[in-house]
mmCIF file of N, CA, C and O in Angstrom:
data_model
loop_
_atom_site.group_PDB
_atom_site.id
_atom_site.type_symbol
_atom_site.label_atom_id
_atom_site.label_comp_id
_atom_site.label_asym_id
_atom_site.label_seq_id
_atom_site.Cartn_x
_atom_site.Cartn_y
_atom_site.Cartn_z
ATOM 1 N N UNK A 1 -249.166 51.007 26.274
ATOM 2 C CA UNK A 1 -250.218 50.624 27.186
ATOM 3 C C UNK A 1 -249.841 51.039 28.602
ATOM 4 O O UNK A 1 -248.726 50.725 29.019
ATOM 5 N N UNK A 2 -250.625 51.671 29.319
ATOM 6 C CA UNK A 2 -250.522 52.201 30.641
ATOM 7 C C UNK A 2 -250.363 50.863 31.568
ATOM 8 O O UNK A 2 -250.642 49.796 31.022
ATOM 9 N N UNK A 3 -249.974 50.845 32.805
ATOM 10 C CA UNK A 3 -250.157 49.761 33.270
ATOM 11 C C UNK A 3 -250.967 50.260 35.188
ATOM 12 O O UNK A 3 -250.670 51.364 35.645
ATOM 13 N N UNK A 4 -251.657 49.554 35.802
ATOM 14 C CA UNK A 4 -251.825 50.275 37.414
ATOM 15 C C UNK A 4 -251.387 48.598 37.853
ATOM 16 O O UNK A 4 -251.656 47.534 37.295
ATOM 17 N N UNK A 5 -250.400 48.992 39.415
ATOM 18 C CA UNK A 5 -250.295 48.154 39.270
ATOM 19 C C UNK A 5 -250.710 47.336 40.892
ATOM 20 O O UNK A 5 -251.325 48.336 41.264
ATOM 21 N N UNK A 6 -250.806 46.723 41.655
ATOM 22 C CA UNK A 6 -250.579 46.743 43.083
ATOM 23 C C UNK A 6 -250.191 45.138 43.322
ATOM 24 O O UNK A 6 -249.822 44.420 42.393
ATOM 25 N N UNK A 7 -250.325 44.681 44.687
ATOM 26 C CA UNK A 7 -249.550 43.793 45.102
ATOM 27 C C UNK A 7 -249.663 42.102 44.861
ATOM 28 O O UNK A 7 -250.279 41.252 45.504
ATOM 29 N N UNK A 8 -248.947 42.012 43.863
ATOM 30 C CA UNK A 8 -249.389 41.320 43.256
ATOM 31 C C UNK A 8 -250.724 41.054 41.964
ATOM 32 O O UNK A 8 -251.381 40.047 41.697
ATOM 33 N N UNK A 9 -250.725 41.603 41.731
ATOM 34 C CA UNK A 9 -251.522 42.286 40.895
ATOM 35 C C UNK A 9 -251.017 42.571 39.642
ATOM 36 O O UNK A 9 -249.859 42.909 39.889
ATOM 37 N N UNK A 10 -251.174 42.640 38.474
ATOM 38 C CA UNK A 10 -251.263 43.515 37.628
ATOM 39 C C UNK A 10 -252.289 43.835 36.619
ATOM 40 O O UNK A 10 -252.820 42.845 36.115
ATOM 41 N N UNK A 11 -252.661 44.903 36.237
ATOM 42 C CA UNK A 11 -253.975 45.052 35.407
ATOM 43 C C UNK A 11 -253.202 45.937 33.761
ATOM 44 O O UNK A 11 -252.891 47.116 33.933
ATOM 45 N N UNK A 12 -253.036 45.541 32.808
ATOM 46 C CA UNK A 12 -253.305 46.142 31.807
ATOM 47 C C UNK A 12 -253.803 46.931 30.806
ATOM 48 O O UNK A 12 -253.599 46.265 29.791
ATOM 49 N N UNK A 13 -254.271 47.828 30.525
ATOM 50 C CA UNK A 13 -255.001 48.712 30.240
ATOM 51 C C UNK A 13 -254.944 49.861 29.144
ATOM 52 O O UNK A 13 -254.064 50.571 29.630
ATOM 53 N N UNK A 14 -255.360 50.523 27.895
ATOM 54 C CA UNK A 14 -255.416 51.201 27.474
ATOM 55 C C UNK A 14 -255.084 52.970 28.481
ATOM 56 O O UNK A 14 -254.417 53.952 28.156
ATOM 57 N N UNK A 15 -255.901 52.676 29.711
ATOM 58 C CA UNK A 15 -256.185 54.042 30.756
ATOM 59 C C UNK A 15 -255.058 54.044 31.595
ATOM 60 O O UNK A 15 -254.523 53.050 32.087
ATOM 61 N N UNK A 16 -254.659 55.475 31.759
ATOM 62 C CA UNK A 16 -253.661 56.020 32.407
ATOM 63 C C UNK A 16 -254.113 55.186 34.066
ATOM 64 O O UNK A 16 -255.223 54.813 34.447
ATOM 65 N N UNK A 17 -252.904 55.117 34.701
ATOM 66 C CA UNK A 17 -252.922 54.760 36.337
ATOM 67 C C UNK A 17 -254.128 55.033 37.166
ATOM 68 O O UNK A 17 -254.888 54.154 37.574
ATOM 69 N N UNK A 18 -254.261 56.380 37.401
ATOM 70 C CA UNK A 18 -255.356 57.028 37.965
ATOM 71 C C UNK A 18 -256.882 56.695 38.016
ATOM 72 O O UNK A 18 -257.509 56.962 39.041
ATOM 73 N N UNK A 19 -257.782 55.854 36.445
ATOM 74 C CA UNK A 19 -258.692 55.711 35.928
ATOM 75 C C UNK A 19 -259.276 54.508 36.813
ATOM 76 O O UNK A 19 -260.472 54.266 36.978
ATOM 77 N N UNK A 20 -257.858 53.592 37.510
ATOM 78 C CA UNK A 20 -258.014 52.360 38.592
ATOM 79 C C UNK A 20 -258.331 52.963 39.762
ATOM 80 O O UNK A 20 -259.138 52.308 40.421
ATOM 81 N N UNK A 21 -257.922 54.148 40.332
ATOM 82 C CA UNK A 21 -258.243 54.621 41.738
ATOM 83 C C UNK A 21 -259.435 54.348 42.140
ATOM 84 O O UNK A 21 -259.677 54.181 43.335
ATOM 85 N N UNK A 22 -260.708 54.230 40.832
ATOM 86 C CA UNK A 22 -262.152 53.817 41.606
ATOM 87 C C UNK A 22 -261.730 52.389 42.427
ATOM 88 O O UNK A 22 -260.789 51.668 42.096
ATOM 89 N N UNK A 23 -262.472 52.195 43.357
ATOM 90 C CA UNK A 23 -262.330 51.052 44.175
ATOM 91 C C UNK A 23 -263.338 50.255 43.693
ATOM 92 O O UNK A 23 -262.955 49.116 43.425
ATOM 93 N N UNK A 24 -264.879 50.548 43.428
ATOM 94 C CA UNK A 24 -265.690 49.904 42.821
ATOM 95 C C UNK A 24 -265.393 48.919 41.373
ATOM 96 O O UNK A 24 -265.664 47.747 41.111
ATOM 97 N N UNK A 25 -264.753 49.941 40.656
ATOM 98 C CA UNK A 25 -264.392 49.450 39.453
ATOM 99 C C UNK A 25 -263.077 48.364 39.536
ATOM 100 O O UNK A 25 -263.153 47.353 38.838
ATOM 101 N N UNK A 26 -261.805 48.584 40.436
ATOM 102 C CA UNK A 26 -261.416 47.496 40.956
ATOM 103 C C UNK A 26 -261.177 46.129 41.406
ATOM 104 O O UNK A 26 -260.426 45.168 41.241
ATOM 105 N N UNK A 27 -262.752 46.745 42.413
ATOM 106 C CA UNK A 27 -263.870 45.279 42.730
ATOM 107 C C UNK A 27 -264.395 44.709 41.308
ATOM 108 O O UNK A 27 -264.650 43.508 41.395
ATOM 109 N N UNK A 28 -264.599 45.193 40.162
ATOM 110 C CA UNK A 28 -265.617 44.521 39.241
ATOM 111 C C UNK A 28 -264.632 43.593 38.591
ATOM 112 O O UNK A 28 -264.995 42.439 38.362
ATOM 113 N N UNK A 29 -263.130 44.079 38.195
ATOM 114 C CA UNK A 29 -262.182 43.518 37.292
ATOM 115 C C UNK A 29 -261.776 42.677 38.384
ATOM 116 O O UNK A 29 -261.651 41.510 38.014
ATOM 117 N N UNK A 30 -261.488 42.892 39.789
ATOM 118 C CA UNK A 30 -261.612 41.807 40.078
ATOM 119 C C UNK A 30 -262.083 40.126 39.689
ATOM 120 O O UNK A 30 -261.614 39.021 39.414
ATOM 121 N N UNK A 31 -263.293 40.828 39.887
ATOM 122 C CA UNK A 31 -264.224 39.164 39.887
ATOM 123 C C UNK A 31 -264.325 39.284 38.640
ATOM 124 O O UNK A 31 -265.484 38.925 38.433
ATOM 125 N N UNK A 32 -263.762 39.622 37.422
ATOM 126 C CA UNK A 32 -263.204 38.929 35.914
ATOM 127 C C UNK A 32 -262.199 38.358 36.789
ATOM 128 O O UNK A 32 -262.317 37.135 36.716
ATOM 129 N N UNK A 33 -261.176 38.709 37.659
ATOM 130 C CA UNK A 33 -260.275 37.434 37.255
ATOM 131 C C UNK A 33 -259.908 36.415 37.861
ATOM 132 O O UNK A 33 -258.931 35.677 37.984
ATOM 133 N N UNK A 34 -261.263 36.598 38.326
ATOM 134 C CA UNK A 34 -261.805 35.238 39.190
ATOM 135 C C UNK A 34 -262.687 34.263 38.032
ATOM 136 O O UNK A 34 -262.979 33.070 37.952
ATOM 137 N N UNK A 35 -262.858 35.140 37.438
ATOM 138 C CA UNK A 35 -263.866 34.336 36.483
ATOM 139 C C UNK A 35 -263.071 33.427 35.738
ATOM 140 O O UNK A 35 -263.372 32.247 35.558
ATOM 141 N N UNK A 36 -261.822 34.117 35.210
ATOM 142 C CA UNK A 36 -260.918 33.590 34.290
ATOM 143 C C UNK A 36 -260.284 32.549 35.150
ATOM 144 O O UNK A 36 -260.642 31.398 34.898
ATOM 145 N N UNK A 37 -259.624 32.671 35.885
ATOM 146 C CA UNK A 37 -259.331 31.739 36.826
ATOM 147 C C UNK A 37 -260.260 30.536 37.058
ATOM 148 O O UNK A 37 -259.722 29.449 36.847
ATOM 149 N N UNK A 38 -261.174 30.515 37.338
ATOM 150 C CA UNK A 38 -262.292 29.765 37.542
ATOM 151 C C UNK A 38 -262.684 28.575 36.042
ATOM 152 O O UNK A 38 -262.992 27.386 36.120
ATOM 153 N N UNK A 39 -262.530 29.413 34.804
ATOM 154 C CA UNK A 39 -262.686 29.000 33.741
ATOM 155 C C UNK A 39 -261.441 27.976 32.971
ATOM 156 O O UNK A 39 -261.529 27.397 31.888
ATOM 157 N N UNK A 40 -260.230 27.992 33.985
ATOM 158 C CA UNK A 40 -259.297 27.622 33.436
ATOM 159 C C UNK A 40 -258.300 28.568 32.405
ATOM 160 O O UNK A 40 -257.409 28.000 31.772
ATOM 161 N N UNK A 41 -258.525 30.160 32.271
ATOM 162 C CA UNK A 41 -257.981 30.377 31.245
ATOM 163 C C UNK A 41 -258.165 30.704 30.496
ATOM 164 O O UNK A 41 -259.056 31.440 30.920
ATOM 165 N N UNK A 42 -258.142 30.949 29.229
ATOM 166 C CA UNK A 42 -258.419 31.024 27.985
ATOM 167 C C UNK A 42 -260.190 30.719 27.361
ATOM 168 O O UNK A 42 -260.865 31.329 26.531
ATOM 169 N N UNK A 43 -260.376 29.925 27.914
ATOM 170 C CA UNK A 43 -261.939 29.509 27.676
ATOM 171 C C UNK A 43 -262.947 30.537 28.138
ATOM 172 O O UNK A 43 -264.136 30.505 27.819
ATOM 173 N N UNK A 44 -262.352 31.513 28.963
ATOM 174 C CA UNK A 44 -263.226 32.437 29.481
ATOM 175 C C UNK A 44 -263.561 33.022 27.731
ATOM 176 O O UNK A 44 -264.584 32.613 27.182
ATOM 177 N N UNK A 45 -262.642 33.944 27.006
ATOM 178 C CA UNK A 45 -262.560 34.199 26.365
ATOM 179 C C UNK A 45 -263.823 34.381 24.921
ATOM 180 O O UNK A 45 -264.405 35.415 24.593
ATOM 181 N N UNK A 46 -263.937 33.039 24.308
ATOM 182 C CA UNK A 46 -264.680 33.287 23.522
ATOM 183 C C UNK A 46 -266.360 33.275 24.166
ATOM 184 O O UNK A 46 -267.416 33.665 23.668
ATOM 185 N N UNK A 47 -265.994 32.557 25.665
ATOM 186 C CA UNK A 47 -267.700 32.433 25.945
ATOM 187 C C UNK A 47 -267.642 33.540 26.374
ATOM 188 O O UNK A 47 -268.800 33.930 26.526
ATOM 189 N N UNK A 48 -266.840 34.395 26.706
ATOM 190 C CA UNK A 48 -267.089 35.860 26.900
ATOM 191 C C UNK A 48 -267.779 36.464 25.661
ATOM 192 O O UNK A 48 -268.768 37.183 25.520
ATOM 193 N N UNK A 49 -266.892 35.905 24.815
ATOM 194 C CA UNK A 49 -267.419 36.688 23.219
ATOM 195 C C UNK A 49 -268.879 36.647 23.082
ATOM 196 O O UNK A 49 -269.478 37.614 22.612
ATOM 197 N N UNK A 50 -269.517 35.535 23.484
ATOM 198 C CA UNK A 50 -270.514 34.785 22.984
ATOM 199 C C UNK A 50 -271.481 35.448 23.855
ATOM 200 O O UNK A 50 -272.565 35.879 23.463
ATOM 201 N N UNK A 51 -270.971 35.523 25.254
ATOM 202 C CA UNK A 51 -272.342 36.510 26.164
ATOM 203 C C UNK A 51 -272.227 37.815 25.939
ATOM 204 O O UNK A 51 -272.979 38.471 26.660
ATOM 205 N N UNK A 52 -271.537 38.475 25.174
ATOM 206 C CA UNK A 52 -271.579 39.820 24.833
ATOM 207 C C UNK A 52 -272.521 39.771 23.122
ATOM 208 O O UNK A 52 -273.248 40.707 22.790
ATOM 209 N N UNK A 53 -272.380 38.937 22.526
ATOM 210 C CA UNK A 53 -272.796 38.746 21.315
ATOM 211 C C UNK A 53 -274.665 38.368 21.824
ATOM 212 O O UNK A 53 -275.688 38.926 21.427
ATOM 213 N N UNK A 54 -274.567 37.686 22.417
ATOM 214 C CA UNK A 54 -276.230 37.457 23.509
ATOM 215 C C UNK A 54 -276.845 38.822 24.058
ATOM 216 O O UNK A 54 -277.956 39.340 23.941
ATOM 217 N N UNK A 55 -275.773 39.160 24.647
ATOM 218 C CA UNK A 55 -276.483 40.543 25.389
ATOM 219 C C UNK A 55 -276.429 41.147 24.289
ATOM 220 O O UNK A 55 -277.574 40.957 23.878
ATOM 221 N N UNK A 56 -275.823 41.851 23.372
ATOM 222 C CA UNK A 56 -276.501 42.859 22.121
ATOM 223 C C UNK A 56 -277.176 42.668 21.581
ATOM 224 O O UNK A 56 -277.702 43.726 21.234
ATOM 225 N N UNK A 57 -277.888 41.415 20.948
ATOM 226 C CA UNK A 57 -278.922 40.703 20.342
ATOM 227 C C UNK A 57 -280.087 41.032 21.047
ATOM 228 O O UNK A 57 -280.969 41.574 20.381
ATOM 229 N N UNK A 58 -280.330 40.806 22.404
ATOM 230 C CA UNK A 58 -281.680 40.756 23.464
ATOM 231 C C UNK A 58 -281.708 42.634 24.023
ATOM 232 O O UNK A 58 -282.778 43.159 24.328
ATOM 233 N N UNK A 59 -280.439 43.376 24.064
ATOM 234 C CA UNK A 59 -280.629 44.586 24.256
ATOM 235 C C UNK A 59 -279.718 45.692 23.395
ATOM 236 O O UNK A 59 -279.569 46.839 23.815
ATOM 237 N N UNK A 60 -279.198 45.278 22.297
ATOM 238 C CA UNK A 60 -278.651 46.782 21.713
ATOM 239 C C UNK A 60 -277.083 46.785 22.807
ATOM 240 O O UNK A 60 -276.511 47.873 22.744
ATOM 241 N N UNK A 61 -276.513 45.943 23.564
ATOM 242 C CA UNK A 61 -275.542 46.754 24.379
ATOM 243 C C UNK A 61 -274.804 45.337 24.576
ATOM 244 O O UNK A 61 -275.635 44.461 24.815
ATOM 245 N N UNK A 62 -273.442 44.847 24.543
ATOM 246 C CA UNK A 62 -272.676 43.606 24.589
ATOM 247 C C UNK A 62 -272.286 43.982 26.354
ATOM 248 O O UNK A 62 -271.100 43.818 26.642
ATOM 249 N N UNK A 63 -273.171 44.440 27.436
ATOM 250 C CA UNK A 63 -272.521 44.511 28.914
ATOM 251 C C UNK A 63 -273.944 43.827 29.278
ATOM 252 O O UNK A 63 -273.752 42.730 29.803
ATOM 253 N N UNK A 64 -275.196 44.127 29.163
ATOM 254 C CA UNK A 64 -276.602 44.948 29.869
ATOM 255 C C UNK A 64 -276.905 43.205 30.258
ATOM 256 O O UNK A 64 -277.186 42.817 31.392
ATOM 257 N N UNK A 65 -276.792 42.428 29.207
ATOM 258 C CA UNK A 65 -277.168 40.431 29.837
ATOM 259 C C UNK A 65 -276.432 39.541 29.417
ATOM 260 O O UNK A 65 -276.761 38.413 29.049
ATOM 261 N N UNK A 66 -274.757 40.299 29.473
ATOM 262 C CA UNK A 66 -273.330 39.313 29.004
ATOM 263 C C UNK A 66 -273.404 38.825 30.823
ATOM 264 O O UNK A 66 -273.569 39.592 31.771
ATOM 265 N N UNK A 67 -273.227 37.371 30.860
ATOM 266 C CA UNK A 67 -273.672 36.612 32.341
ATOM 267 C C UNK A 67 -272.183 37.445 32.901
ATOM 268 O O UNK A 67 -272.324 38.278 33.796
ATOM 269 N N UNK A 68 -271.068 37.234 32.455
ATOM 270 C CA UNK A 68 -269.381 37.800 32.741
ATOM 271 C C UNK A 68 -269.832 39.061 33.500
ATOM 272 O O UNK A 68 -269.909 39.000 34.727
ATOM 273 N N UNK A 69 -270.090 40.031 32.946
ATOM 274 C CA UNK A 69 -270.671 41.263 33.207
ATOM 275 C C UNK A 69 -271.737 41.100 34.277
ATOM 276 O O UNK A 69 -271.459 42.038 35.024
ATOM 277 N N UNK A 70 -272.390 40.717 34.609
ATOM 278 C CA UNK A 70 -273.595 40.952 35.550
ATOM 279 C C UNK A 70 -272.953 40.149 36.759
ATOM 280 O O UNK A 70 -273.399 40.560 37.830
ATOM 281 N N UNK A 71 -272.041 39.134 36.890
ATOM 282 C CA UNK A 71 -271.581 38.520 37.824
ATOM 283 C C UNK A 71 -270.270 39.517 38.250
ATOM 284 O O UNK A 71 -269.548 39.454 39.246
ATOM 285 N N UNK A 72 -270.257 40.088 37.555
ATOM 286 C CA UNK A 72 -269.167 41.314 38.179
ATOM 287 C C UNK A 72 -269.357 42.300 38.988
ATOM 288 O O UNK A 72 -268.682 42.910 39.818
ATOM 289 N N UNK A 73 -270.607 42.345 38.506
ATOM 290 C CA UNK A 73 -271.831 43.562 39.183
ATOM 291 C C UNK A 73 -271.260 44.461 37.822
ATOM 292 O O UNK A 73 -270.080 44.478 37.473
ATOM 293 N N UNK A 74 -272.556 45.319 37.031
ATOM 294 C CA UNK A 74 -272.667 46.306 36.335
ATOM 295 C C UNK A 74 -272.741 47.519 36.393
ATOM 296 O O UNK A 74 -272.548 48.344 35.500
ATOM 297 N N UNK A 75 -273.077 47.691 37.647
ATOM 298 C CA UNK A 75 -272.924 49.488 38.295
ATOM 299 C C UNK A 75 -271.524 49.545 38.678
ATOM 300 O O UNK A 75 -270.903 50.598 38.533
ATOM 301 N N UNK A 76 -270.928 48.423 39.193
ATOM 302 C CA UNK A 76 -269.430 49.100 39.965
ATOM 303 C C UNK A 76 -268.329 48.755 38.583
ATOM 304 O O UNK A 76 -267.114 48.932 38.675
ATOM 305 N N UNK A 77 -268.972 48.267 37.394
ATOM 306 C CA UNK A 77 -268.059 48.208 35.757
ATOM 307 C C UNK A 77 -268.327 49.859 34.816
ATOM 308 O O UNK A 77 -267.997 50.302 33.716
ATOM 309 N N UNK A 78 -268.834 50.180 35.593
ATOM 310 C CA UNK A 78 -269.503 51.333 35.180
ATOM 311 C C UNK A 78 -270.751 51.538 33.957
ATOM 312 O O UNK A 78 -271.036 52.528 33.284
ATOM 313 N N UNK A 79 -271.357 50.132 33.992
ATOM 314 C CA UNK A 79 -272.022 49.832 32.780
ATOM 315 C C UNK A 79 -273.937 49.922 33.566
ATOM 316 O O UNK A 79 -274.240 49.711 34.740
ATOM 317 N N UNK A 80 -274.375 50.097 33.026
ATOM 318 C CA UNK A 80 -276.069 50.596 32.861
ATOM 319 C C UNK A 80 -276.982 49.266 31.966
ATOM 320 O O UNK A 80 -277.030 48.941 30.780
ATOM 321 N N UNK A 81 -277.620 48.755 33.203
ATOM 322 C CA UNK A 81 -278.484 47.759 32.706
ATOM 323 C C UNK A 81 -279.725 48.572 31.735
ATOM 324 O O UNK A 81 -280.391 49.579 31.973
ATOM 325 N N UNK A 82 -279.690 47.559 30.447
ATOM 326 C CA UNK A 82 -280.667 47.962 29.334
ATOM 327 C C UNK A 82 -281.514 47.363 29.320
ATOM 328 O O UNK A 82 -281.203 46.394 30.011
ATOM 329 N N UNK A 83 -282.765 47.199 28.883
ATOM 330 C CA UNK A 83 -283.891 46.525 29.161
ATOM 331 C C UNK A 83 -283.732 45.244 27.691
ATOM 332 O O UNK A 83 -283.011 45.531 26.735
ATOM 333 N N UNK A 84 -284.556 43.807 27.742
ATOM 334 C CA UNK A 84 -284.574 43.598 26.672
ATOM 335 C C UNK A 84 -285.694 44.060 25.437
ATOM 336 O O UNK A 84 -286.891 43.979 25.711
ATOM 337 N N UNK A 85 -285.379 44.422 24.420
ATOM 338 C CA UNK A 85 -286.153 45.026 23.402
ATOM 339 C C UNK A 85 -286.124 43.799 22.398
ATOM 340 O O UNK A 85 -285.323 42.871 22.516
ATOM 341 N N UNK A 86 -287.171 43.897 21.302
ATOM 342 C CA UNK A 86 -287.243 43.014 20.236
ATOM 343 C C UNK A 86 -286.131 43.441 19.024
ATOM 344 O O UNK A 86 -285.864 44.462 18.389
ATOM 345 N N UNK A 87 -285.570 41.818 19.099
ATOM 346 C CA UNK A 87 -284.049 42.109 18.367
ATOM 347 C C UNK A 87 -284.426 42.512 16.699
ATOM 348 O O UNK A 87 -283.531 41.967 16.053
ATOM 349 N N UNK A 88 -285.054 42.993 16.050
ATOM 350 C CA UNK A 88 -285.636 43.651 14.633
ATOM 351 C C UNK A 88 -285.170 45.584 14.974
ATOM 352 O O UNK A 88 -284.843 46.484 14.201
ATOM 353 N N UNK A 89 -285.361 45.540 16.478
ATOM 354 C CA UNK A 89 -285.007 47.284 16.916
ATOM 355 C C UNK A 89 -283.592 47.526 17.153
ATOM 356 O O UNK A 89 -282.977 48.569 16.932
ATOM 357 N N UNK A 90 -282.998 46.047 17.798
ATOM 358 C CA UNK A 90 -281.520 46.114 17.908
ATOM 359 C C UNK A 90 -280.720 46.100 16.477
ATOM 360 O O UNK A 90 -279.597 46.588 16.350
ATOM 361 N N UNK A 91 -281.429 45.495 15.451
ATOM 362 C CA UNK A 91 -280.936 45.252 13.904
ATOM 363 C C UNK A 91 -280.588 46.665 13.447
ATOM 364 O O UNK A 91 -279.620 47.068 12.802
ATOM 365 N N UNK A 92 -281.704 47.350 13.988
ATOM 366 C CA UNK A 92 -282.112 48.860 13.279
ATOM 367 C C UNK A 92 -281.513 49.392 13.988
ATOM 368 O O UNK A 92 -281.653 50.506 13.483
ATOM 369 N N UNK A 93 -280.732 49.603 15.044
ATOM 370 C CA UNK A 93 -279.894 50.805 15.406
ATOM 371 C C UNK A 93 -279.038 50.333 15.502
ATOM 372 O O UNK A 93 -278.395 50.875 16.401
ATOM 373 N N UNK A 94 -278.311 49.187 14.900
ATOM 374 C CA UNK A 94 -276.800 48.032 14.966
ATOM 375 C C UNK A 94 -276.696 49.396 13.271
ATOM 376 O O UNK A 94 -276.083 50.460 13.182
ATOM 377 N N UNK A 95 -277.420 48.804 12.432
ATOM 378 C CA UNK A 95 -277.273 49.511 11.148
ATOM 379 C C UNK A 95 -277.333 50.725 10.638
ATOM 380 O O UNK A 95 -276.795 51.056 9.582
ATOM 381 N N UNK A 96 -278.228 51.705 11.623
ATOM 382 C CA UNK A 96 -277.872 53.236 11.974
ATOM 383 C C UNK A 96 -276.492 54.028 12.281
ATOM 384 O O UNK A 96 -275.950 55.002 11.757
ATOM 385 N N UNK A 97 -276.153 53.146 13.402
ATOM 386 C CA UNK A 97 -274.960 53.379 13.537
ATOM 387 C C UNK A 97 -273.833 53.055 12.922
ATOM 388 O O UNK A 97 -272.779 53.563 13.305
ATOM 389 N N UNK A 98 -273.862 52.109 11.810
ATOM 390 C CA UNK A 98 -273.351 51.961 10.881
ATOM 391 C C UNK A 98 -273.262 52.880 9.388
ATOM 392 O O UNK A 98 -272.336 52.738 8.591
ATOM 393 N N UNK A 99 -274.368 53.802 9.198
ATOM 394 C CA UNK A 99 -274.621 54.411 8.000
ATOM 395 C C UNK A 99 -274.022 55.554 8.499
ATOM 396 O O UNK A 99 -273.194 56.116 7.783
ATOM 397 N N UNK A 100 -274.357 56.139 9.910
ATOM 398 C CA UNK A 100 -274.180 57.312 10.662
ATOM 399 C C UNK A 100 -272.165 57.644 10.570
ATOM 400 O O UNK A 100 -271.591 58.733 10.533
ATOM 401 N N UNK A 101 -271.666 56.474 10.559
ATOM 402 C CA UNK A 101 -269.922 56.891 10.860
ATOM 403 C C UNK A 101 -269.484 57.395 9.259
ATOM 404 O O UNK A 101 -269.821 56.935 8.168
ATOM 405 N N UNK A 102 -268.872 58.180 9.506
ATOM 406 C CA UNK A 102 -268.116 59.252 8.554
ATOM 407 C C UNK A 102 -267.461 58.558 7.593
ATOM 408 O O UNK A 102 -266.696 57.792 8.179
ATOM 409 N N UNK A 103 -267.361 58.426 6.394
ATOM 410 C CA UNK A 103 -266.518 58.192 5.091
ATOM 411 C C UNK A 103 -265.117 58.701 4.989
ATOM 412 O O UNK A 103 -264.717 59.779 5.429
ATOM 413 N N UNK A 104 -264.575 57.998 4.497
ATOM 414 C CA UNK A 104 -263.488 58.057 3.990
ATOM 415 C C UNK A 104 -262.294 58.098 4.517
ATOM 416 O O UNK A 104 -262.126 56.999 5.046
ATOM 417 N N UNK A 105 -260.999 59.015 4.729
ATOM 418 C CA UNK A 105 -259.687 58.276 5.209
ATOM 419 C C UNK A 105 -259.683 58.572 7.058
ATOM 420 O O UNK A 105 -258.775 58.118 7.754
#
């Protein structure tokens, strides 16, 4: 795991150092860990789960009306507000994209 790191600070990450240089995006993980902080901890966690599981249901996308996400701001997470659609259309392209991934090893 890559790590970026600054003062006092540390962020964890799959992404090489560099991928943090946005300042926007910075600002967004920021205020996650304010959120977490705020939440006590750990509890952020599954109600995180739960507003990402909300937002894909109402739009096809676990960022577009997860509350975590929109209080972060969604343009500077690099994420694209989706409109809500009727969840029978989100079923149908949850399961598209499911038939669509490749078989086997």
């Amino acid at each position: 795991m890559a790590g970026a790191f600054t003062i006092g600070n540390v962020v964890l990450s799959k992404h090489e150092p560099a991928y943090f240089d946005n300042a926007a995006l910075l600002r967004h993980e920021e205020r996650h860990s304010w959120q977490y902080f705020c939440l006590l901890g750990l509890p952020m966690l599954p109600l995180y789960g739960v507003g990402a599981v909300v937002s894909f249901l109402l739009t096809g996308d676990p960022a577009s009306r997860n509350p975590f996400e929109r209080l972060a701001d969604l343009k500077e997470g690099g994420y694209v507000e989706r409109p809500i659609q009727p969840i029978g259309k989100t079923v149908t392209q949850a399961f598209s994209v499911l038939r669509s991934r490749p078989k086997g090893p």
